[in-house]
Backbone as a printed PyTorch tensor [residue, N CA C, xyz], in Angstrom:
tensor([[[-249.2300, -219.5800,    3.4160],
         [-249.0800, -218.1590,    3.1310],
         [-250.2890, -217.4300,    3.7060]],

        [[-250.2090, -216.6400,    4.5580],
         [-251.1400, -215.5950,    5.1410],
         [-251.7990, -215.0560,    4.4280]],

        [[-253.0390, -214.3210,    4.2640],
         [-254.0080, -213.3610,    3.3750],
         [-253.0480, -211.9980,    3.3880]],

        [[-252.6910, -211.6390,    4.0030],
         [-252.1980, -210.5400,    4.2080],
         [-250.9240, -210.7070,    3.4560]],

        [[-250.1050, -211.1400,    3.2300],
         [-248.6840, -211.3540,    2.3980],
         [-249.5360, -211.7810,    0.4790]],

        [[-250.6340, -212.4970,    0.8180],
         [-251.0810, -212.8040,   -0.5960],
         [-251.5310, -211.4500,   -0.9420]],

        [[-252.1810, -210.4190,   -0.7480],
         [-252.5510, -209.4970,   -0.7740],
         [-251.3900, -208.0370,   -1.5540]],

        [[-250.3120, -208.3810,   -1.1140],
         [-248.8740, -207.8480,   -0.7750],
         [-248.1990, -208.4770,   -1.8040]],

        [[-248.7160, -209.7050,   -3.2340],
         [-247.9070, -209.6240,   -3.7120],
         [-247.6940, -209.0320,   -4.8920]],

        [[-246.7040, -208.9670,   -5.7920],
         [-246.2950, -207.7760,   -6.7860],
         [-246.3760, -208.9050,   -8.1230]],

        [[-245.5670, -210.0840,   -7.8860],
         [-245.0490, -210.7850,   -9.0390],
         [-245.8410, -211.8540,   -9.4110]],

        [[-247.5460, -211.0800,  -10.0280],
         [-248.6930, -212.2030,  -10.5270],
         [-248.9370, -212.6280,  -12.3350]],

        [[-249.2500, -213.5410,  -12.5940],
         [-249.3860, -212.9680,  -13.8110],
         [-250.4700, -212.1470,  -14.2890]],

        [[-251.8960, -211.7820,  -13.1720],
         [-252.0260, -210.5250,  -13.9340],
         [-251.9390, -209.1880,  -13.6030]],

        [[-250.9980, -209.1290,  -12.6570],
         [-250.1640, -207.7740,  -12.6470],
         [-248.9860, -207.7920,  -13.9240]],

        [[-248.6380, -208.8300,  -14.1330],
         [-247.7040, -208.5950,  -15.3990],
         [-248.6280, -208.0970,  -16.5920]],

        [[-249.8280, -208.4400,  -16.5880],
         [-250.4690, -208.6210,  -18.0000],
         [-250.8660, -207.0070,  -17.5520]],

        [[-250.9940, -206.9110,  -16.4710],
         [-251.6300, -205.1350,  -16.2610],
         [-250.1170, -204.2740,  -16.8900]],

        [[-248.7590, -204.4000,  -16.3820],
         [-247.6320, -203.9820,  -16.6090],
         [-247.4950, -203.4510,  -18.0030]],

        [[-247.6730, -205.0200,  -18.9560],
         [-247.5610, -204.8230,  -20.3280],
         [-248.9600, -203.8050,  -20.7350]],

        [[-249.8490, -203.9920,  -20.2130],
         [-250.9460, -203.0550,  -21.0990],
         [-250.5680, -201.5540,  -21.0480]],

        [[-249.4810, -201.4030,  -19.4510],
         [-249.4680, -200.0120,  -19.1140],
         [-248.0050, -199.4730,  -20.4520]],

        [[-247.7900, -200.6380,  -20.7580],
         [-246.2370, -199.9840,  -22.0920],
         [-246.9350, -199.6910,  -22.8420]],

        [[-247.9150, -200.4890,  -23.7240],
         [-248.7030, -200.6790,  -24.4570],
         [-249.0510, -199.0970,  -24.8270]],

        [[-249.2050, -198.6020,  -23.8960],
         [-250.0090, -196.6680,  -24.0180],
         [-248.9180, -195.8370,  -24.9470]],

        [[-248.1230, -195.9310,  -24.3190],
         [-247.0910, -194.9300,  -25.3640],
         [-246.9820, -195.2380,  -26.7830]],

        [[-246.8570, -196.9900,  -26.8150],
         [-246.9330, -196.9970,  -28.6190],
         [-247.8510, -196.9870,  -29.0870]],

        [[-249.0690, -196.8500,  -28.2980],
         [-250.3670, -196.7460,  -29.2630],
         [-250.3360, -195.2800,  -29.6840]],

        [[-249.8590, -194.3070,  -28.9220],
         [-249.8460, -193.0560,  -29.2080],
         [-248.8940, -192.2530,  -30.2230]],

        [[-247.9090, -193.1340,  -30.2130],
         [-246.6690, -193.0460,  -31.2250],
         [-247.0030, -194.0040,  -32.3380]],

        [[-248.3720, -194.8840,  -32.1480],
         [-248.6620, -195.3000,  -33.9310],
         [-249.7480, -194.4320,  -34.1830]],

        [[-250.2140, -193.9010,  -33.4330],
         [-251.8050, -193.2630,  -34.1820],
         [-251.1820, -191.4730,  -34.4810]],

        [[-250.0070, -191.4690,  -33.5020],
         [-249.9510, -189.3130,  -33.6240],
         [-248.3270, -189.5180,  -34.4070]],

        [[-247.7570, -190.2910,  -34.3620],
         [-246.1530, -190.4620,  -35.2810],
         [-246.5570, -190.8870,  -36.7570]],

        [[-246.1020, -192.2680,  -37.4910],
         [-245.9440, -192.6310,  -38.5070],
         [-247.6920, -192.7720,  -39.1070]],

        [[-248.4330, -192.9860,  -38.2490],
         [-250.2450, -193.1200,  -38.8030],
         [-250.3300, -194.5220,  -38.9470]],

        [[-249.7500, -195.2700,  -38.5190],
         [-249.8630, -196.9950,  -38.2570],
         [-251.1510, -197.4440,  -37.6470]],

        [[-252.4790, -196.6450,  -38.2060],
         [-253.8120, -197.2380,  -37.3350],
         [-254.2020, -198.8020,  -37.2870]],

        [[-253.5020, -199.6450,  -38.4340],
         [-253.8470, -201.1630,  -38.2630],
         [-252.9520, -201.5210,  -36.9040]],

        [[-251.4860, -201.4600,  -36.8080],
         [-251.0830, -201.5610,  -35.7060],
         [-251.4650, -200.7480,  -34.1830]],

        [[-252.3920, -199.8560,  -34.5980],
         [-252.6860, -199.3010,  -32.9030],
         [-253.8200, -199.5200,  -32.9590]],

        [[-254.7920, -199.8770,  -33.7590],
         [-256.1690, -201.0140,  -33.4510],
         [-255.8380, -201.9230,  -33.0070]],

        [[-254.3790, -202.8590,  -33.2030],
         [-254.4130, -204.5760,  -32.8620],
         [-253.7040, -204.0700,  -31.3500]],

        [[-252.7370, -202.8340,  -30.9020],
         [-252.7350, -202.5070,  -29.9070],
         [-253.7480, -202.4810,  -28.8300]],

        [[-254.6220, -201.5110,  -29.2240],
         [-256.1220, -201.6070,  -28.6400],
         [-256.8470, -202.9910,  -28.0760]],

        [[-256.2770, -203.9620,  -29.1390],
         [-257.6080, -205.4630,  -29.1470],
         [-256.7450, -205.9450,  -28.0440]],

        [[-255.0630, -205.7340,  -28.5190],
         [-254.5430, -206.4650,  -27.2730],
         [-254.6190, -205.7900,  -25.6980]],

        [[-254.6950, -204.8300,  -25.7750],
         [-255.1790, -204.1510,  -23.9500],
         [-256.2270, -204.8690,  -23.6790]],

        [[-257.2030, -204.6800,  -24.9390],
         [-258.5150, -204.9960,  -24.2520],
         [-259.0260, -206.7480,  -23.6750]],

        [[-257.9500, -207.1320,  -24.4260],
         [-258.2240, -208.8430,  -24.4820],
         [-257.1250, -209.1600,  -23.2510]],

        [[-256.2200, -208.6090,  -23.1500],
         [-255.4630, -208.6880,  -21.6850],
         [-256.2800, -208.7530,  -20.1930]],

        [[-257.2770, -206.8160,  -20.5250],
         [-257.8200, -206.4370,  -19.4330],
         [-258.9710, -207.6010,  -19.6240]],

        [[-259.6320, -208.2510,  -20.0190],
         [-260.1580, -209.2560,  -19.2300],
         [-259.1700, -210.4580,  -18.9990]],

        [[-258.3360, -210.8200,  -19.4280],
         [-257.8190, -212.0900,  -18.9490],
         [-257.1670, -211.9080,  -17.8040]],

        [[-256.1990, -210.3210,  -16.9460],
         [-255.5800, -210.8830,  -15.9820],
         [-256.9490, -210.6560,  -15.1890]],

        [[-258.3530, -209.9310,  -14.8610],
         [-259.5700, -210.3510,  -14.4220],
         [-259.7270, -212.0510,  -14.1670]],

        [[-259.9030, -212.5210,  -15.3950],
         [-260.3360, -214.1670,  -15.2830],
         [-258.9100, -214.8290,  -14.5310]],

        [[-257.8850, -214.3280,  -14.6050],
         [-256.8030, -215.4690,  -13.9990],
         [-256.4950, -214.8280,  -12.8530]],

        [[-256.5470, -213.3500,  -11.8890],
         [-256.9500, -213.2680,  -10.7270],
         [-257.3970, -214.0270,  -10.0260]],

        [[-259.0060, -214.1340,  -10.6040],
         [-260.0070, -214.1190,   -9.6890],
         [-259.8140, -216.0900,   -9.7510]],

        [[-259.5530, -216.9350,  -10.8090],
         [-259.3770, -218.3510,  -10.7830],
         [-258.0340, -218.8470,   -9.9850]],

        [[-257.4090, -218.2470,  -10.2120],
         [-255.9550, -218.6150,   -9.4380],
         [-255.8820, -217.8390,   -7.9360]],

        [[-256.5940, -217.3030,   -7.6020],
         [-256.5380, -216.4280,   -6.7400],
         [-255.2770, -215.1460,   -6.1610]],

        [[-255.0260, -214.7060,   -7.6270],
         [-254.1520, -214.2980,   -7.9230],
         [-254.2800, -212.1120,   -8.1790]],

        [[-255.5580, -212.4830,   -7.0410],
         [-255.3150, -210.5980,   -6.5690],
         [-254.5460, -210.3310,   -5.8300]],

        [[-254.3320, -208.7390,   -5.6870],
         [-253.3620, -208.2430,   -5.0810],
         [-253.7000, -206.9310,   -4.8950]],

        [[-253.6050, -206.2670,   -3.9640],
         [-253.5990, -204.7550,   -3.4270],
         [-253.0340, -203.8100,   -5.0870]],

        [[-251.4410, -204.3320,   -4.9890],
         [-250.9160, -203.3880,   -6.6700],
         [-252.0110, -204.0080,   -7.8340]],

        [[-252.3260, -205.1590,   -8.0180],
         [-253.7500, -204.7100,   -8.9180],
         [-254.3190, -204.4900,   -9.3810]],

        [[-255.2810, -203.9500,   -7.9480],
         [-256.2300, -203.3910,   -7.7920],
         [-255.9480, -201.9620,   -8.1210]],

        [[-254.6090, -201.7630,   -8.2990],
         [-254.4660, -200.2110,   -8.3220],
         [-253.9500, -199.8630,  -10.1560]],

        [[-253.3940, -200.9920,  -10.6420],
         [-252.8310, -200.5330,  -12.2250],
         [-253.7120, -201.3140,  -12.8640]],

        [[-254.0820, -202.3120,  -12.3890],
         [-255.6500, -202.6530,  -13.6110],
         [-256.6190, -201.0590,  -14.3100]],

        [[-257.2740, -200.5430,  -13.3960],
         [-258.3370, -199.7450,  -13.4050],
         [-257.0570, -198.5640,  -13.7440]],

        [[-255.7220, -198.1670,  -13.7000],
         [-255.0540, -197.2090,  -14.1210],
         [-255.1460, -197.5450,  -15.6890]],

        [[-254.3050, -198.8350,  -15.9820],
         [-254.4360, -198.9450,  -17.1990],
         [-255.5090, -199.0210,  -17.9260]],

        [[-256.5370, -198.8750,  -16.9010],
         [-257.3870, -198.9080,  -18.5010],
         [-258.1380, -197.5180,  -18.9230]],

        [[-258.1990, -196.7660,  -17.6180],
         [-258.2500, -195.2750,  -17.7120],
         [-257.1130, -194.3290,  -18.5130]],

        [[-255.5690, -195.3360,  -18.4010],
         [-254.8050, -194.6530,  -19.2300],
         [-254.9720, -194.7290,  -20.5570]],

        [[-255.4610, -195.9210,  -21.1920],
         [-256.4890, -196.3750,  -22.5370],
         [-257.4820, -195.2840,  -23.0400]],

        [[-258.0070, -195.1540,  -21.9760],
         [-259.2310, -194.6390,  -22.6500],
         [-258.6310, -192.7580,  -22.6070]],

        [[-257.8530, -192.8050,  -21.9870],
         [-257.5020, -191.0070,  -22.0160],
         [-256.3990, -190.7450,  -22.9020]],

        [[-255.8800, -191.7820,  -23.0920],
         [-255.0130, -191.8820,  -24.7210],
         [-255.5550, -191.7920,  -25.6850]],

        [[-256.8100, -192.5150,  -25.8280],
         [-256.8440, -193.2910,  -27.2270],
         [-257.8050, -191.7010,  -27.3610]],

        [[-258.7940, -191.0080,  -26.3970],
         [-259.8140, -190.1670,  -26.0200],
         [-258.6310, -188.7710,  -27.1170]],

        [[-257.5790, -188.7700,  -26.1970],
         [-256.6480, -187.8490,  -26.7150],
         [-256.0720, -187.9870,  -28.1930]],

        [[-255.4080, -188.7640,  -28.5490],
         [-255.3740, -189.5210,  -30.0530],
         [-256.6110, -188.8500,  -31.2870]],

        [[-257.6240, -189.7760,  -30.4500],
         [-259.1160, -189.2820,  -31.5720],
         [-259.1850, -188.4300,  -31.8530]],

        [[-258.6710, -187.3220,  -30.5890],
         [-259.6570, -185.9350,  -30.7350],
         [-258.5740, -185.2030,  -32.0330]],

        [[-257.3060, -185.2730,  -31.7090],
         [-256.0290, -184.7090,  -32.1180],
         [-256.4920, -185.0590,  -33.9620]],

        [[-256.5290, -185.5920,  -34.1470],
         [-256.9810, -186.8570,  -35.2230],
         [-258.1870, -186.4330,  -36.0870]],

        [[-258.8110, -185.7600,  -35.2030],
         [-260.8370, -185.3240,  -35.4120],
         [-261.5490, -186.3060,  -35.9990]],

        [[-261.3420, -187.7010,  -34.8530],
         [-261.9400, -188.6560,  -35.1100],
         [-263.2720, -188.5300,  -34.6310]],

        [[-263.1480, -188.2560,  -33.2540],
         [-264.2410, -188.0300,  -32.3470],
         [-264.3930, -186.5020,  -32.1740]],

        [[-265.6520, -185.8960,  -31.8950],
         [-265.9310, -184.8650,  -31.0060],
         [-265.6320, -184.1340,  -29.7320]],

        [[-264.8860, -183.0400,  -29.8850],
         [-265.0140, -182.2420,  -28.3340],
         [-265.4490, -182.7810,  -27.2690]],

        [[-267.1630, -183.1610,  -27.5520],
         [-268.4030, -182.9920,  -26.8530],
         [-268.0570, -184.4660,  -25.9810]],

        [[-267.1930, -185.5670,  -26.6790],
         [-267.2970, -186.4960,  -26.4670],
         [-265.9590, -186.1390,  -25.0980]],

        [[-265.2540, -186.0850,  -25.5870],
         [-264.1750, -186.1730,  -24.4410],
         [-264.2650, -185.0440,  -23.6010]],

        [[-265.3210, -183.5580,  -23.7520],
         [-265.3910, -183.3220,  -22.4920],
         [-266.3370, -184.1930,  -21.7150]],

        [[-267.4930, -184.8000,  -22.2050],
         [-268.4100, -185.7450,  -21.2670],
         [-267.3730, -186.7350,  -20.1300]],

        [[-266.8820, -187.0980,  -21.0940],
         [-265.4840, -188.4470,  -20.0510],
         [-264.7150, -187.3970,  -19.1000]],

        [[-264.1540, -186.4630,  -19.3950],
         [-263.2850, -185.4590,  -18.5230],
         [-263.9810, -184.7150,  -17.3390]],

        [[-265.5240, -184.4570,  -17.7720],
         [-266.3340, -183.9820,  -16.7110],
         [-266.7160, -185.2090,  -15.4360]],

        [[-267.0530, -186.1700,  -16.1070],
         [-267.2130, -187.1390,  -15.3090],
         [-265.9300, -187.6250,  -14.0620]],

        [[-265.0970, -187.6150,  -14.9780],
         [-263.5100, -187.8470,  -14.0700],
         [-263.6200, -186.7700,  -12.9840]],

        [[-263.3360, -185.5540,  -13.4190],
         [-263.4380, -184.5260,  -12.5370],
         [-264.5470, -184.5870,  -11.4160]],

        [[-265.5840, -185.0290,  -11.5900],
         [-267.1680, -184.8010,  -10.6580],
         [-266.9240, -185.8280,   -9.6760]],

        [[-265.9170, -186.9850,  -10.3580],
         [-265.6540, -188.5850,   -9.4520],
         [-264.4100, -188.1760,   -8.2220]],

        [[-263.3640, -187.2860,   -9.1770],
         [-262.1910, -187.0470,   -8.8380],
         [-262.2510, -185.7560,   -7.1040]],

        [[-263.3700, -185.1390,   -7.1430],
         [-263.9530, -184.0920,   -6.3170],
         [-264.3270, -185.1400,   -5.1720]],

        [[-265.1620, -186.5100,   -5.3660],
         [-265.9120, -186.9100,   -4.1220],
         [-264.6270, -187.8880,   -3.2950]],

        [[-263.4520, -188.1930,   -4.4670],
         [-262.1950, -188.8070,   -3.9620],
         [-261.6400, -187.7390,   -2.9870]],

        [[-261.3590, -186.6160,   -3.2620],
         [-260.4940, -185.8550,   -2.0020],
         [-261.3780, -185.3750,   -1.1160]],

        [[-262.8310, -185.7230,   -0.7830],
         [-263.9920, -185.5250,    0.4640],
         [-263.7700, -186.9380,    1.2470]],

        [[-264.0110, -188.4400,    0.0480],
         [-263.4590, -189.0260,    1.0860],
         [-262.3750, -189.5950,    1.5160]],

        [[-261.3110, -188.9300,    1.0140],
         [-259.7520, -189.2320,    1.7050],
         [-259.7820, -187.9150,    3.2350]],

        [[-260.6850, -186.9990,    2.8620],
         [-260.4990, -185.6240,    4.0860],
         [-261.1020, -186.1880,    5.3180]],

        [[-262.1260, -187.7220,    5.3450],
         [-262.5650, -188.2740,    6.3220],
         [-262.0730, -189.7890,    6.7440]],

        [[-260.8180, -189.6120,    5.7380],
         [-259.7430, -191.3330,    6.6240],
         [-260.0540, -192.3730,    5.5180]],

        [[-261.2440, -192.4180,    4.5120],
         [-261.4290, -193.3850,    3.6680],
         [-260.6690, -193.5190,    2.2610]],

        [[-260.0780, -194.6000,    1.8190],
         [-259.7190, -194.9810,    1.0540],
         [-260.4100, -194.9760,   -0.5330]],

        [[-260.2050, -195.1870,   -1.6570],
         [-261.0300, -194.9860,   -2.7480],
         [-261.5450, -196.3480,   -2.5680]],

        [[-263.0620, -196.2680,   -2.6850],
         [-263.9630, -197.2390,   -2.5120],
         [-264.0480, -198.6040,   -4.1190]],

        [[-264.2750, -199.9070,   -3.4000],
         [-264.3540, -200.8390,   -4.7320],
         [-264.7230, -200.4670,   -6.4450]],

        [[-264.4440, -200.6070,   -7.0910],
         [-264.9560, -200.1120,   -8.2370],
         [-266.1680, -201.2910,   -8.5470]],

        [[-267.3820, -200.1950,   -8.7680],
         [-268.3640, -200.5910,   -8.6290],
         [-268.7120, -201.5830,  -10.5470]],

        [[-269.9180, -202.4010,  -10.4380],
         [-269.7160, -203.2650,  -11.6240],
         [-270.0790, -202.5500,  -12.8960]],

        [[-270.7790, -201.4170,  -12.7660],
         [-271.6620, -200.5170,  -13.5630],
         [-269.9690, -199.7260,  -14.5140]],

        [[-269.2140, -199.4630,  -13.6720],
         [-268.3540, -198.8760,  -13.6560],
         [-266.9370, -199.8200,  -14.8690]],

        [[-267.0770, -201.2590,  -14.8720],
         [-266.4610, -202.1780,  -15.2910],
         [-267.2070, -201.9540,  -16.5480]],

        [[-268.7890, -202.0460,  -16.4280],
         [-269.3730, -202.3270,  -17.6250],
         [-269.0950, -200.8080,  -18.3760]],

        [[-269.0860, -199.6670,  -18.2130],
         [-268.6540, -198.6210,  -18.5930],
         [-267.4200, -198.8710,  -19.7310]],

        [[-266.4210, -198.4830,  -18.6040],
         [-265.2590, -198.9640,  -19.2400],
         [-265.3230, -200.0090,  -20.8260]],

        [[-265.6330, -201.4250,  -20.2310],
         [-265.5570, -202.2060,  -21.3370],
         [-266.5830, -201.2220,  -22.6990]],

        [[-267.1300, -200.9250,  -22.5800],
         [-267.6850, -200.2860,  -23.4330],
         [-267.3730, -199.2220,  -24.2040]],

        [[-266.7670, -198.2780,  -23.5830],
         [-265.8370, -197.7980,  -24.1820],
         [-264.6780, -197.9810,  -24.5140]],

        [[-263.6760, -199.1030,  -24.1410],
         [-263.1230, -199.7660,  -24.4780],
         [-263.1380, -200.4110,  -26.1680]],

        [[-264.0070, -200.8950,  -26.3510],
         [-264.6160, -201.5900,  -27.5310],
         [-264.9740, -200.2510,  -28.7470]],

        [[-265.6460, -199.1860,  -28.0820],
         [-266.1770, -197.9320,  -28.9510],
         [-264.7390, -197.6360,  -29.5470]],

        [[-263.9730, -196.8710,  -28.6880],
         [-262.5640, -196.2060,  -29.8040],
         [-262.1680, -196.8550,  -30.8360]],

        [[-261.9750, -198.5170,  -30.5890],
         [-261.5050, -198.8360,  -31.7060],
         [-262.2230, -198.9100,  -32.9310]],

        [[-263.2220, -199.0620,  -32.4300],
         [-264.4580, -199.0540,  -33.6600],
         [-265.0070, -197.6800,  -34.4190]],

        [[-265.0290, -196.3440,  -33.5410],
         [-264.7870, -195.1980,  -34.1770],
         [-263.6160, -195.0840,  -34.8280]],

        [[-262.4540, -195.5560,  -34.3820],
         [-260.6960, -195.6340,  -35.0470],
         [-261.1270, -195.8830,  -36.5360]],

        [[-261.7770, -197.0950,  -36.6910],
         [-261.9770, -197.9530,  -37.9070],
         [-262.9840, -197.0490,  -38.9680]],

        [[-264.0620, -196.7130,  -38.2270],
         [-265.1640, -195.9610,  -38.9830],
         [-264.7470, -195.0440,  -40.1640]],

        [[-263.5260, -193.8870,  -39.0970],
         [-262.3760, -192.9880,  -39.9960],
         [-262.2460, -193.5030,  -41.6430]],

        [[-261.8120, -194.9510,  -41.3600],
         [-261.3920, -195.3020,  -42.5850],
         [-262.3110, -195.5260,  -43.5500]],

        [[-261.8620, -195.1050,  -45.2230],
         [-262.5330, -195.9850,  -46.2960],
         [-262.3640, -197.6080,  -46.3540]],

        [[-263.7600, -198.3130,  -46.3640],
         [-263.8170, -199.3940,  -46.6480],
         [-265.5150, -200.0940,  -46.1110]],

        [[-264.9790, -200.9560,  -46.4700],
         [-266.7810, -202.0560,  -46.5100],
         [-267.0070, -202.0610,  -45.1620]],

        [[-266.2340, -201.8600,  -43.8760],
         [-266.2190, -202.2400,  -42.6500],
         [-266.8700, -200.7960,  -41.9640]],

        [[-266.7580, -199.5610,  -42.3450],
         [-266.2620, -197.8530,  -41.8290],
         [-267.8820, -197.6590,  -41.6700]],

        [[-269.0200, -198.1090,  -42.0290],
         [-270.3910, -197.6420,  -41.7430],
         [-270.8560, -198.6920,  -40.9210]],

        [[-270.3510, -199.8140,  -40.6200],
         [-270.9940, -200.5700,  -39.2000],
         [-270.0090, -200.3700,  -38.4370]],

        [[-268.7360, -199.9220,  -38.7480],
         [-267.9640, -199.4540,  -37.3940],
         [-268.4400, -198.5010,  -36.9790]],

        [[-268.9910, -197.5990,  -37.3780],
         [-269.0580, -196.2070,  -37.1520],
         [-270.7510, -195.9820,  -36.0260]],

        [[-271.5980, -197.3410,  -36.7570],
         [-273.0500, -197.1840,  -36.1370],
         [-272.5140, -198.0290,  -34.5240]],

        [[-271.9500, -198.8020,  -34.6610],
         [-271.5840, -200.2070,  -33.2500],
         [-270.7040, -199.1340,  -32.8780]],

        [[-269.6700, -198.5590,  -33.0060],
         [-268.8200, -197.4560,  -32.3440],
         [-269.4860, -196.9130,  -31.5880]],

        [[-270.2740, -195.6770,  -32.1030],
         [-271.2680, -194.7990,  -31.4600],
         [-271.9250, -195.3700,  -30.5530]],

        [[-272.7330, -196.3110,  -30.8590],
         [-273.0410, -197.0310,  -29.4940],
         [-272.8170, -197.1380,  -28.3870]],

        [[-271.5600, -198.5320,  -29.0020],
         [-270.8000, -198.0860,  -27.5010],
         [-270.5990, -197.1460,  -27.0350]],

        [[-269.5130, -195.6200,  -27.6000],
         [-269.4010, -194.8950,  -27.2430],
         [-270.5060, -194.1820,  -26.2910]],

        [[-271.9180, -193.7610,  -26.3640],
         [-272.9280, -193.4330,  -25.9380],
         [-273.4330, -193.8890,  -25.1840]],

        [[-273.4810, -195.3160,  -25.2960],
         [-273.8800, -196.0310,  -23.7400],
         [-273.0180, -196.3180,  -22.6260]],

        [[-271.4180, -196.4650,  -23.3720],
         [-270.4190, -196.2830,  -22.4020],
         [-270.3960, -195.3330,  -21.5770]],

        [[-270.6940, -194.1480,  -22.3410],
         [-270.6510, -192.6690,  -21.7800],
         [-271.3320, -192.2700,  -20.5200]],

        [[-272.7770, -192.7490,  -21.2630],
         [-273.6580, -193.0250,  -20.0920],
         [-274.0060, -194.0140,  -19.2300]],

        [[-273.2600, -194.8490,  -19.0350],
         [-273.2130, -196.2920,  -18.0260],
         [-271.8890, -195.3520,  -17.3500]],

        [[-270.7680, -194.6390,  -17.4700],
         [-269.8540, -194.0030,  -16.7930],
         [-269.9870, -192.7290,  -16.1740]],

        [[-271.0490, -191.8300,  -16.2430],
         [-271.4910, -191.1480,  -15.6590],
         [-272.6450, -191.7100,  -14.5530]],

        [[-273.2880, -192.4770,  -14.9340],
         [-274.0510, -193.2620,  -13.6150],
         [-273.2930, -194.0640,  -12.3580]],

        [[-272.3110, -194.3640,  -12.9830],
         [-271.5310, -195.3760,  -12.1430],
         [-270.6110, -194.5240,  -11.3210]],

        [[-270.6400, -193.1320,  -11.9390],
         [-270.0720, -192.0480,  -10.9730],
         [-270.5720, -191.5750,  -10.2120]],

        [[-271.9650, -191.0590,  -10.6730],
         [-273.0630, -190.3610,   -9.4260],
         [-273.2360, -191.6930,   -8.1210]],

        [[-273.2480, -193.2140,   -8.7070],
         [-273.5610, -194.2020,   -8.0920],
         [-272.3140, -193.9520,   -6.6450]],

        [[-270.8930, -193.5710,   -7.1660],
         [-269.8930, -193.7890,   -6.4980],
         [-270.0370, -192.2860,   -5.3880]],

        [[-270.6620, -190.8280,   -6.0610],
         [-270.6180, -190.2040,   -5.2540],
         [-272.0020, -190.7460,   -4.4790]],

        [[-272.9210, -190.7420,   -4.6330],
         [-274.0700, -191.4140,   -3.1850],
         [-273.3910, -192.4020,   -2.4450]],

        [[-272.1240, -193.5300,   -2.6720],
         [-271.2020, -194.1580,   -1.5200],
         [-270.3740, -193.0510,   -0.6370]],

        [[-269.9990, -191.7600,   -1.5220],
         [-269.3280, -191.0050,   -0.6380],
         [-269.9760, -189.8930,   -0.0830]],

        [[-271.2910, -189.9830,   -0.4510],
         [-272.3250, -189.3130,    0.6800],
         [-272.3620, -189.9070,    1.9570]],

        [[-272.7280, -190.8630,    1.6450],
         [-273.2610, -191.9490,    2.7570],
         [-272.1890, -192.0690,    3.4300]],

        [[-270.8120, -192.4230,    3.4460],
         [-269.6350, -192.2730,    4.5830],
         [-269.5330, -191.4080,    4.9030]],

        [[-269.3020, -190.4490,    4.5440],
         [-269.2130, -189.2040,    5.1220],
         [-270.3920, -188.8630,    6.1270]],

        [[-271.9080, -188.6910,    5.4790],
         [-272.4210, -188.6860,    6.9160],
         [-272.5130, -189.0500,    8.1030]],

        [[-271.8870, -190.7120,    7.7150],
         [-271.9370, -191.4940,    8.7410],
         [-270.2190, -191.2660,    9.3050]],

        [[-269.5420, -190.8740,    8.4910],
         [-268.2660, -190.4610,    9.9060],
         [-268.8480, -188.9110,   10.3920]],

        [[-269.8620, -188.0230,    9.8270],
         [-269.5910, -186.9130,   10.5850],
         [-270.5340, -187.1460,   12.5330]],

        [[-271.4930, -188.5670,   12.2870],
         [-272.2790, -189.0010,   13.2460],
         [-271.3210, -189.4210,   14.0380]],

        [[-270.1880, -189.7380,   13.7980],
         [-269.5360, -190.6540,   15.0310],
         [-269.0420, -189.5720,   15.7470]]])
């Protein structure tokens, strides 16, 4: 089998495991904003999140990347975090302040994407800073989710939440400025050629 056809294929198992995380979004949103089922859209949550590293580890061991992917991995988990982001706020789990920080950032990333598609380039690797982001906020929602609640668990969810949340925040705004200085740097160098 050629690199180029392996590259090209659709039917991996962790494009399936990306598939299921991408269903996964609607019922987390229809347990946390419908009936209020937060134990079931926390174990929702654990399962995206315990997916999004495994089709990672069985990719990269089986050699089982693929162009599609590369493209609904990093969707689904942005669709995660702009769900669950949306959910909270609706909810007044989390702060304004918090989900405009994530929305500004998108937007500031989303600006250096249509500069370098206007010079022929493709959206560049997702950088590791950018992984570590993610996972981090990843881990924060559910743990602010939990904080919400009365119980013995709701004041170390709430301190480890924040955390994450805050360093996620800020490991995802670096990993953005990081991504616009890559789309400095092409760009100058296609306006030299």
């Amino acid at each position: 089998m050629s690199e180029t056809s392996a590259e090209d294929r659709i039917w991996t198992v962790p494009n399936l495991l990306s598939f299921l995380r991408l269903l996964g979004v609607p019922v987390f949103l229809w347990l946390v904003l419908g009936p209020r089922e937060d134990g079931w859209a926390i174990g929702v949550l654990a399962v995206a999140g315990f997916t999004d590293w495994l089709d990672g580890k069985i990719a990269r061991a089986f050699n089982q990347t693929s162009r599609l992917g590369r493209l609904i991995d990093p969707a689904a988990d942005k669709l995660y975090v702009f769900s669950t982001i949306f959910a909270l706020l609706v909810r007044e789990i989390i702060p304004w302040w918090l989900v405009a920080a994530i929305l500004l950032r998108e937007a500031f990333v989303g600006c250096s994407i249509l500069v370098l598609r206007k010079y022929g380039y493709r959206a560049l690797q997702v950088h590791f800073l950018g992984k570590a982001a993610m996972f981090n906020l990843m881990y924060a929602f559910p743990l602010l989710f939990l904080a919400s609640h009365a119980g013995w668990y709701a004041d170390i969810a709430q301190i480890v939440g924040w955390a994450f949340a805050l360093w996620g925040t800020g490991l995802y705004w670096w990993a953005g400025v990081l991504y616009v200085v890559q789309v400095r740097q092409l760009v100058i160098a296609a306006k030299k050629e």
